[in-house]
């Protein structure tokens, strides 16, 4: 499903990571036990207690040893090659109160995480000593976003997602107040539907393939790749102008603490559509509009003209594919997910972080014996409802989701970082529906029943490329911080040969009569739709501390192009036109076409 350079880059990233981890393992088979690494690592983040700002350049020392390090641009630190045992860590920074964490346990080949906040030294105070077990339960990585929030917000960290067993961002949204997940992947904020929710990845708005909303599937982001998820419910100046009901910002990991590899495979079955149940699915159809259906192929004039009639008949024959949903037996749902990442030391003490993930999900859903009804109120003050339609419904959906995410982060200097991320997502839906019932409003004789057959295919593809950088000028919390980001996104939505076939029938004692009734139920129709959206944005911001106040300024340039094409073909049928009762036989007949409606709509938004 993945094509082009996205597939190649994802493949290279996976092979690079697997090779990087496999080679040492193979070599390890020939070494003695004495050469096996038995050392451990301590890592974490140091932030300011007052504003929650990261503290670049803070000192981290192991008490009693000469081992130590300083924090990087985002307040992260890492001390490697420690013998297994218990240590005391001392954290210090000029102008801030020193803090010591005791009883830090280091295990052979393991990584211990200690996140710390340092308070400003307003007066001479004694050193603060805390136990490591208290620090492990903290979420210092989220203090920055919570302390600076100028809007109603909520956040879930990687630590919380791990404790709750959330496998994807969609699962994590259930941990937030005011957020709910629809269909297992789309998020609603404060009860507002997806079209009012803006979803961002590392601050960049994610595109969507829905012409009527902003819904983005969140189940393609494994929690193992996520640092945190922040939801904001009120508008602030740094938000996009499209912000309405809420915003969800997903922050991916840039530098994993250690190598990780997570894989999962699952399956499930629903007796309604699975083994022994059967599911309604669309028949095979056309991938695109037949060339003979081009408007130039049909000469103008009345239908009685032999040349025009023959041309219309040829067009009709080109659409001779099945229109009735078919029943299929399926074994059940299945899904698989793999994510991995690692951190490497290059050019001496510089860090290179790599993350990647692939997700696959193939699921079936539907129901039999559903009821669809519509009522209207009779009279101004009437308390009774008048039935207008009553149908029994059978519906089936087959959905295939494939997604990939890859990212690379590189530390040029202790105060300069660059990152690139690639996202690919494809979602195919095959939807079928059959309805049968009455329309009391139009059923004059009282014995007529109506049928509707719908076969629909929706193919969505999303590609996003992001490049960003963070730079610090000056040391510590008094330094000037500059961040920039650029992103290019392209989404495509195709609906090839969506079929709609309505008809009426009157059950008789001997035979049942079938007919097409366009004025009541509409005409048999074929839809071909295509939507393409391209989005490019550039943004930058600068933070300047002035005493206890932090001034932030920035801007964003965004341009978006959306192109939508639609062609509609309707089978010709006089009122009450009879047919054999088999829709496939009807579309094979030389009934011609009533109309060919072609609509082209393109638009370009002004830069924002």
XYZ file of C-alpha atoms in Angstrom:
608
model
C 0.000 0.000 0.000
C 2.856 2.342 0.751
C 4.438 3.665 -2.407
C 7.205 5.986 -3.485
C 9.926 7.348 -1.267
C 7.756 6.945 1.855
C 7.966 3.180 1.525
C 11.701 3.272 0.841
C 12.457 5.570 3.767
C 10.380 3.512 6.198
C 12.098 0.356 4.991
C 15.571 1.880 5.350
C 14.761 3.101 8.879
C 13.577 -0.353 9.930
C 16.539 -2.151 8.369
C 18.942 0.365 9.901
C 17.532 -0.132 13.375
C 17.248 -3.899 13.116
C 20.782 -4.114 11.727
C 22.118 -1.852 14.432
C 20.672 -4.108 17.094
C 21.255 -7.465 15.382
C 24.954 -7.120 14.616
C 26.063 -6.782 18.256
C 23.890 -9.739 19.207
C 25.448 -11.945 16.561
C 28.932 -10.888 17.580
C 28.101 -11.537 21.222
C 27.912 -15.249 20.544
C 31.703 -15.397 20.163
C 32.733 -13.389 23.247
C 33.327 -14.596 26.764
C 30.928 -13.808 29.633
C 33.451 -11.335 31.031
C 32.951 -9.082 27.987
C 29.177 -8.786 28.466
C 28.139 -5.265 29.528
C 26.915 -5.274 33.131
C 26.693 -1.501 33.595
C 23.545 0.592 33.990
C 22.293 4.066 33.015
C 20.539 6.932 34.787
C 18.547 9.395 32.680
C 15.830 12.026 33.113
C 14.914 15.681 32.696
C 15.598 18.751 34.867
C 13.114 21.654 34.782
C 12.592 24.881 36.689
C 10.023 24.642 39.472
C 8.731 28.181 38.976
C 7.907 28.285 35.263
C 8.495 24.676 34.322
C 11.199 25.701 31.811
C 13.894 23.123 31.001
C 17.292 23.963 32.479
C 20.038 23.522 29.853
C 23.501 23.280 31.357
C 22.411 22.076 34.822
C 25.010 19.917 36.577
C 24.206 16.297 37.478
C 26.825 14.532 39.618
C 27.096 11.119 41.254
C 28.022 11.678 44.904
C 31.347 10.130 45.839
C 32.422 9.676 42.199
C 33.893 11.898 39.521
C 31.123 10.784 37.154
C 28.626 13.393 35.979
C 27.178 15.330 33.075
C 25.198 18.468 32.153
C 21.687 18.740 30.751
C 21.054 19.416 27.074
C 18.823 21.903 25.290
C 15.618 20.404 26.658
C 16.889 19.728 30.172
C 17.654 16.059 29.496
C 20.640 14.276 30.999
C 22.152 10.808 30.720
C 24.859 9.118 32.826
C 26.091 5.790 31.474
C 28.484 3.020 32.539
C 27.485 2.919 36.208
C 28.143 -0.289 38.131
C 25.011 -1.918 39.581
C 24.210 -0.547 43.016
C 22.640 2.377 44.896
C 23.800 5.974 44.325
C 23.034 9.538 45.393
C 22.589 12.089 42.592
C 23.286 15.781 43.135
C 21.543 18.348 40.875
C 22.703 21.974 40.821
C 22.436 25.107 38.713
C 23.614 28.673 39.274
C 20.877 30.661 41.009
C 18.863 27.565 41.893
C 18.617 25.530 45.044
C 20.718 22.383 44.986
C 18.875 19.070 45.280
C 20.107 15.573 46.098
C 18.216 12.388 45.274
C 19.175 9.429 47.413
C 18.803 5.674 46.946
C 18.922 5.733 43.147
C 19.016 2.075 42.163
C 21.051 1.078 39.095
C 20.670 -2.407 37.636
C 22.877 -4.266 35.184
C 21.933 -3.361 31.624
C 18.957 -1.292 32.851
C 17.963 2.368 32.716
C 16.713 4.296 35.761
C 14.637 7.423 35.127
C 14.838 10.348 37.569
C 13.002 13.594 36.700
C 13.789 16.631 38.859
C 12.545 20.187 39.412
C 14.852 22.870 40.815
C 13.521 25.951 42.634
C 15.093 29.395 42.383
C 17.345 30.325 45.318
C 15.605 33.433 46.673
C 17.497 33.198 49.966
C 20.224 31.028 51.440
C 18.645 27.630 52.122
C 19.958 24.232 53.012
C 20.250 21.573 50.362
C 17.037 19.637 49.682
C 17.288 15.865 49.944
C 14.605 13.586 48.510
C 14.316 9.843 48.047
C 14.487 8.384 44.563
C 11.190 6.526 44.957
C 9.355 9.865 45.253
C 11.010 11.225 42.113
C 10.072 8.167 40.078
C 6.362 8.869 40.521
C 6.667 12.480 39.281
C 5.749 13.780 35.831
C 8.247 16.622 35.586
C 8.194 16.401 31.808
C 4.657 17.833 31.838
C 5.281 20.664 34.298
C 6.336 22.971 31.475
C 3.037 22.686 29.628
C 0.858 22.801 32.708
C 2.664 25.733 34.319
C 2.588 27.862 31.162
C -0.946 27.028 30.078
C -2.957 30.179 29.419
C -6.012 28.115 28.472
C -8.155 25.332 29.880
C -6.070 22.236 29.153
C -5.330 18.689 30.166
C -2.375 16.418 29.438
C -1.395 12.781 29.555
C 2.273 11.820 29.752
C 3.989 8.680 28.496
C 4.294 7.613 32.141
C 0.523 7.821 32.653
C -0.217 6.014 29.377
C 2.129 3.214 30.400
C 0.500 2.818 33.831
C -2.985 2.772 32.273
C -2.024 0.299 29.564
C -2.986 2.652 26.716
C -1.664 1.163 23.491
C -2.456 4.104 21.209
C -3.226 7.815 21.432
C -6.888 6.951 20.876
C -6.787 4.855 24.065
C -5.027 7.674 25.930
C -7.777 10.162 25.070
C -10.102 8.170 27.307
C -7.911 9.226 30.262
C -8.652 12.929 29.712
C -11.513 14.870 31.244
C -13.888 16.215 28.595
C -12.578 13.983 25.816
C -14.277 10.973 24.272
C -13.368 8.631 21.450
C -15.815 7.742 18.660
C -15.471 4.553 16.599
C -12.292 3.782 18.519
C -10.200 6.431 16.727
C -11.857 9.873 16.350
C -11.895 12.273 19.306
C -14.661 14.576 20.523
C -13.870 17.457 22.871
C -16.571 18.657 25.284
C -19.142 16.721 23.281
C -18.326 18.541 20.037
C -17.950 16.420 16.936
C -14.694 15.836 15.099
C -15.212 18.704 12.670
C -14.687 21.117 15.588
C -11.484 19.454 16.837
C -8.043 20.409 15.565
C -5.409 17.640 15.764
C -1.707 18.514 15.682
C 1.477 16.461 15.536
C 4.359 18.258 17.257
C 2.521 21.559 16.806
C 1.725 21.078 13.102
C -1.902 20.670 12.049
C -2.560 17.199 10.670
C -4.512 17.039 7.407
C -7.630 14.962 6.994
C -9.431 13.374 4.097
C -12.946 14.265 5.217
C -14.525 17.059 3.121
C -16.988 17.822 5.923
C -14.786 17.775 9.028
C -11.373 17.696 10.710
C -11.478 14.170 12.107
C -8.076 12.482 12.202
C -7.687 8.814 13.148
C -5.687 8.667 16.407
C -5.277 4.902 16.547
C -2.282 5.022 14.178
C -0.027 6.547 16.871
C 1.408 3.887 19.243
C 1.865 5.167 22.798
C 5.445 3.863 22.829
C 6.384 6.677 20.419
C 4.628 9.427 22.384
C 6.062 11.782 25.005
C 2.711 13.363 25.859
C -0.709 14.356 24.533
C -2.063 17.803 25.413
C -5.684 18.853 24.950
C -6.631 22.540 25.036
C -10.217 23.760 25.074
C -9.854 27.544 24.756
C -8.199 29.626 22.071
C -4.821 31.311 22.580
C -2.807 33.449 20.122
C -0.381 30.638 19.304
C -3.161 28.375 18.008
C -4.120 28.094 14.310
C -6.974 30.259 13.091
C -8.983 27.082 12.423
C -9.236 26.401 16.154
C -12.898 26.058 17.198
C -13.974 23.575 19.841
C -10.675 22.097 20.958
C -7.129 21.150 20.045
C -5.180 17.910 20.528
C -1.383 18.142 20.215
C 0.592 14.884 20.025
C 4.299 15.123 20.866
C 6.472 12.253 19.658
C 9.672 11.100 21.327
C 12.826 12.633 19.922
C 15.540 10.797 21.851
C 14.487 7.414 23.307
C 16.266 6.581 26.551
C 17.136 3.078 25.346
C 16.437 0.671 22.555
C 12.851 -0.530 22.585
C 10.918 -2.917 20.394
C 7.208 -3.443 20.943
C 5.094 -5.765 18.827
C 1.553 -6.977 19.209
C -0.871 -9.133 17.248
C -4.553 -9.464 18.091
C -7.706 -10.962 16.679
C -11.392 -10.931 17.578
C -14.697 -12.096 16.175
C -18.258 -10.822 16.229
C -20.925 -13.463 15.713
C -23.135 -10.885 14.002
C -20.708 -10.504 11.101
C -18.023 -13.133 11.775
C -18.030 -16.901 11.781
C -21.538 -18.127 11.048
C -22.986 -14.621 10.783
C -22.062 -13.293 7.383
C -21.453 -9.656 6.494
C -22.848 -7.473 3.731
C -20.124 -6.075 1.449
C -20.072 -4.196 -1.882
C -19.559 -6.139 -5.109
C -16.621 -5.451 -7.376
C -16.934 -2.174 -9.248
C -15.170 0.212 -11.565
C -11.898 1.802 -10.482
C -12.535 4.919 -12.558
C -14.978 6.435 -15.025
C -14.934 4.385 -18.266
C -13.279 6.326 -21.128
C -16.399 5.867 -23.264
C -18.326 7.932 -20.691
C -16.431 11.115 -21.557
C -18.798 13.901 -22.490
C -17.218 14.123 -25.965
C -18.220 10.501 -26.641
C -21.939 11.310 -26.587
C -23.167 13.633 -29.366
C -25.714 16.294 -28.409
C -29.320 16.107 -29.482
C -32.570 14.326 -28.596
C -32.564 10.746 -27.339
C -34.571 9.757 -30.415
C -31.490 10.457 -32.548
C -30.067 6.994 -33.450
C -26.439 8.122 -33.138
C -27.001 9.618 -29.687
C -29.071 6.606 -28.584
C -26.349 4.172 -29.636
C -23.694 6.241 -27.822
C -25.776 6.275 -24.645
C -26.271 2.534 -24.881
C -22.514 2.028 -25.132
C -22.029 4.170 -22.056
C -24.678 2.185 -20.207
C -22.982 -1.104 -21.076
C -19.694 0.281 -19.731
C -21.361 0.537 -16.301
C -22.599 -3.065 -16.331
C -21.131 -4.063 -12.970
C -22.923 -5.415 -9.929
C -24.909 -2.983 -7.800
C -26.361 -5.326 -5.160
C -24.400 -5.900 -1.929
C -23.170 -9.459 -1.480
C -23.096 -11.549 1.686
C -19.731 -12.936 2.782
C -18.453 -15.072 5.620
C -15.347 -13.773 7.417
C -13.117 -15.319 10.045
C -12.787 -12.227 12.209
C -10.849 -9.046 12.871
C -7.076 -8.960 12.977
C -4.514 -6.308 13.752
C -0.761 -5.981 14.213
C 1.503 -3.214 15.451
C 5.261 -2.872 15.766
C 7.248 0.102 17.036
C 10.918 0.521 17.784
C 13.487 3.177 18.535
C 16.972 3.730 19.834
C 19.470 6.367 20.843
C 23.004 6.446 19.448
C 26.104 8.432 20.320
C 27.750 9.958 17.245
C 30.567 12.455 16.746
C 31.720 11.934 20.305
C 29.007 13.028 22.734
C 26.296 13.987 20.224
C 22.990 12.086 20.302
C 21.014 10.619 17.399
C 17.493 9.379 18.117
C 15.460 7.180 15.749
C 11.871 5.989 16.117
C 9.572 4.100 13.739
C 6.276 2.265 13.795
C 3.944 0.324 11.525
C 0.309 -0.477 12.230
C -2.149 -2.714 10.395
C -5.777 -3.322 11.201
C -8.398 -5.257 9.245
C -11.827 -5.198 10.861
C -15.463 -5.984 10.091
C -18.561 -4.478 11.635
C -22.264 -4.351 10.897
C -25.697 -5.463 11.972
C -28.815 -7.252 10.758
C -32.425 -6.399 11.475
C -31.844 -2.734 12.239
C -34.702 -0.240 12.087
C -34.601 3.140 10.379
C -37.616 5.404 10.808
C -38.495 9.030 10.161
C -41.402 11.039 11.654
C -42.851 14.521 11.225
C -45.061 16.600 13.514
C -48.582 17.122 12.222
C -50.027 20.572 12.816
C -48.632 23.498 14.761
C -49.774 22.415 18.226
C -50.161 18.709 17.506
C -48.562 16.321 19.957
C -48.578 13.352 17.607
C -45.902 12.323 15.128
C -46.732 11.215 11.627
C -44.617 8.328 10.281
C -42.932 9.161 6.967
C -40.616 6.189 6.557
C -39.999 2.853 8.230
C -37.260 0.513 7.047
C -35.518 -2.616 8.234
C -31.795 -2.261 7.639
C -28.841 -4.556 7.132
C -25.393 -2.964 7.043
C -21.796 -4.138 6.764
C -18.430 -2.367 6.878
C -14.991 -3.736 6.050
C -12.137 -1.417 7.030
C -8.424 -1.805 6.358
C -6.015 0.592 8.059
C -2.305 0.804 7.359
C -0.091 3.445 8.956
C 3.589 4.224 9.358
C 5.540 6.811 11.346
C 9.314 7.423 11.246
C 11.381 10.103 12.925
C 15.027 11.079 13.319
C 16.403 13.659 15.780
C 20.007 14.860 15.850
C 21.832 16.954 18.431
C 24.198 19.225 16.511
C 25.493 20.876 19.682
C 24.324 20.807 23.307
C 22.085 23.798 22.440
C 21.010 22.919 18.871
C 18.713 20.116 17.740
C 17.178 19.156 14.402
C 14.400 16.662 13.711
C 12.520 15.150 10.771
C 9.354 13.036 10.858
C 7.413 11.191 8.178
C 3.818 10.022 8.507
C 1.862 7.791 6.141
C -1.675 6.547 6.666
C -4.097 4.713 4.379
C -7.641 3.833 5.339
C -9.942 1.833 3.021
C -13.626 1.411 3.843
C -16.062 -0.870 2.003
C -19.628 -0.086 3.058
C -22.800 -1.889 2.002
C -26.404 -1.356 3.055
C -29.749 -2.886 2.169
C -33.048 -1.365 3.342
C -36.597 -2.502 2.803
C -39.780 -0.966 4.110
C -42.615 1.467 3.538
C -43.024 5.181 2.910
C -46.442 6.056 4.388
C -46.189 9.567 3.010
C -46.037 8.328 -0.620
C -47.709 4.948 -0.317
C -51.117 5.816 -1.726
C -52.316 2.306 -2.439
C -50.970 0.938 0.820
C -49.395 -2.219 -0.632
C -46.203 -0.798 -2.103
C -42.834 -1.428 -0.488
C -39.513 0.157 -1.247
C -35.936 -1.127 -1.413
C -32.603 0.676 -1.355
C -29.199 -0.851 -2.113
C -26.011 1.083 -1.377
C -22.455 0.006 -2.235
C -19.737 2.473 -1.290
C -15.929 2.435 -1.302
C -13.872 5.185 0.383
C -10.081 5.273 0.105
C -8.164 7.821 2.214
C -4.424 8.480 2.048
C -2.469 10.919 4.231
C 1.223 11.858 3.846
C 3.032 14.338 6.091
C 6.662 15.447 6.256
C 7.942 17.652 9.091
C 11.287 19.352 9.689
C 11.979 21.332 12.856
C 14.772 22.839 14.896
C 15.359 24.205 18.406
C 18.229 26.530 19.317
C 19.344 28.136 22.590
C 21.392 31.331 22.721
C 22.849 31.967 26.154
C 22.977 29.636 29.115
C 20.373 28.406 31.567
C 16.937 29.826 32.102
C 18.134 33.293 31.029
C 18.978 32.183 27.493
C 16.971 33.084 24.382
C 15.187 30.119 22.821
C 14.367 29.991 19.091
C 12.165 27.295 17.525
C 11.125 26.797 13.909
C 9.176 24.201 11.954
C 8.056 23.536 8.412
C 5.654 20.842 7.237
C 4.185 19.588 3.979
C 1.067 17.421 3.892
C -0.948 15.821 1.142
C -4.221 13.971 1.542
C -6.272 12.168 -1.046
C -9.782 10.768 -0.813
C -11.219 8.630 -3.593
C -14.724 7.233 -3.905
C -14.700 5.114 -7.067
C -18.050 3.912 -8.330
C -20.330 4.414 -5.355
C -23.646 2.803 -6.286
C -27.177 3.709 -5.216
C -30.095 1.605 -6.473
C -33.651 2.301 -5.199
C -36.832 0.638 -6.416
C -40.401 -0.167 -5.400
C -42.322 -3.431 -5.527
C -45.873 -4.642 -4.914
C -46.200 -8.189 -3.561
C -48.901 -10.097 -5.459
C -50.671 -13.405 -4.965
C -48.904 -14.909 -7.953
C -46.161 -12.505 -8.997
C -44.393 -9.519 -7.498
C -44.115 -6.469 -9.734
C -40.988 -4.293 -9.585
C -40.563 -0.735 -10.808
C -38.249 2.274 -10.716
C -39.909 5.327 -9.165
C -37.549 8.264 -9.546
C -39.794 11.030 -8.137
C -40.268 9.071 -4.883
C -36.992 7.313 -4.153
C -34.581 8.750 -6.688
C -32.949 7.073 -9.678
C -30.231 4.407 -9.819
C -27.055 6.481 -9.602
C -23.276 6.027 -9.885
C -20.928 8.475 -8.126
C -17.220 9.051 -8.837
C -15.551 11.467 -6.434
C -11.983 12.565 -5.867
C -10.578 15.016 -3.328
C -6.954 16.163 -3.027
C -5.651 18.606 -0.433
C -2.096 19.940 -0.172
C -0.950 21.906 2.850
C 2.360 23.678 3.461
C 3.198 25.669 6.573
C 6.179 27.469 8.115
C 6.259 28.775 11.667
C 8.811 30.203 14.077
C 8.817 31.517 17.641
C 11.283 33.112 20.034
C 11.239 33.180 23.848
C 13.078 35.933 25.693
C 13.232 35.902 29.529
C 13.126 39.340 31.154
C 13.448 38.880 34.900
C 10.620 36.679 36.149
C 8.635 37.291 32.925
C 8.918 35.292 29.740
C 8.101 37.080 26.473
C 7.191 34.948 23.489
C 6.562 36.071 19.911
C 6.162 34.182 16.661
C 4.293 33.766 13.434
C 2.901 31.166 11.078
C 2.489 31.092 7.307
C 0.185 28.488 5.848
C -1.154 27.853 2.376
C -3.665 25.164 1.442
C -4.983 23.946 -1.896
C -8.027 21.699 -2.093
C -9.381 20.250 -5.319
C -12.630 18.308 -5.511
C -14.015 16.527 -8.571
C -17.297 14.670 -8.893
C -19.094 12.926 -11.750
C -22.621 11.602 -11.360
C -24.338 9.199 -13.772
C -28.058 8.351 -13.518
C -29.793 5.499 -15.301
C -32.730 6.617 -17.408
C -36.137 5.417 -16.198
C -39.643 6.763 -16.888
C -41.969 6.974 -13.888
C -43.096 3.487 -12.909
C -40.678 1.820 -15.350
C -40.871 -1.923 -14.720
C -37.932 -4.336 -14.526
C -37.315 -7.970 -13.658
C -36.472 -7.291 -10.021
C -32.763 -8.003 -10.416
C -30.733 -4.763 -10.297
C -27.840 -6.452 -12.131
C -30.146 -7.302 -15.019
C -31.474 -3.738 -15.072
C -28.060 -2.081 -15.388
C -27.214 -4.516 -18.200
C -30.271 -3.431 -20.190
C -29.974 -0.732 -22.823
C -31.948 1.837 -20.879
C -29.520 4.667 -21.567
C -28.575 7.415 -19.161
C -30.838 10.137 -17.874
C -28.045 12.622 -17.264
C -24.332 13.049 -16.822
C -23.698 15.718 -14.234
C -20.068 16.781 -14.016
C -18.883 19.190 -11.315
C -15.393 20.582 -10.868
C -14.631 22.707 -7.806
C -11.141 23.975 -7.012
C -10.084 26.497 -4.422
C -6.994 27.985 -2.860
C -7.117 29.566 0.568
C -5.356 32.820 1.263
C -2.079 32.524 3.224
C -2.656 32.711 6.982
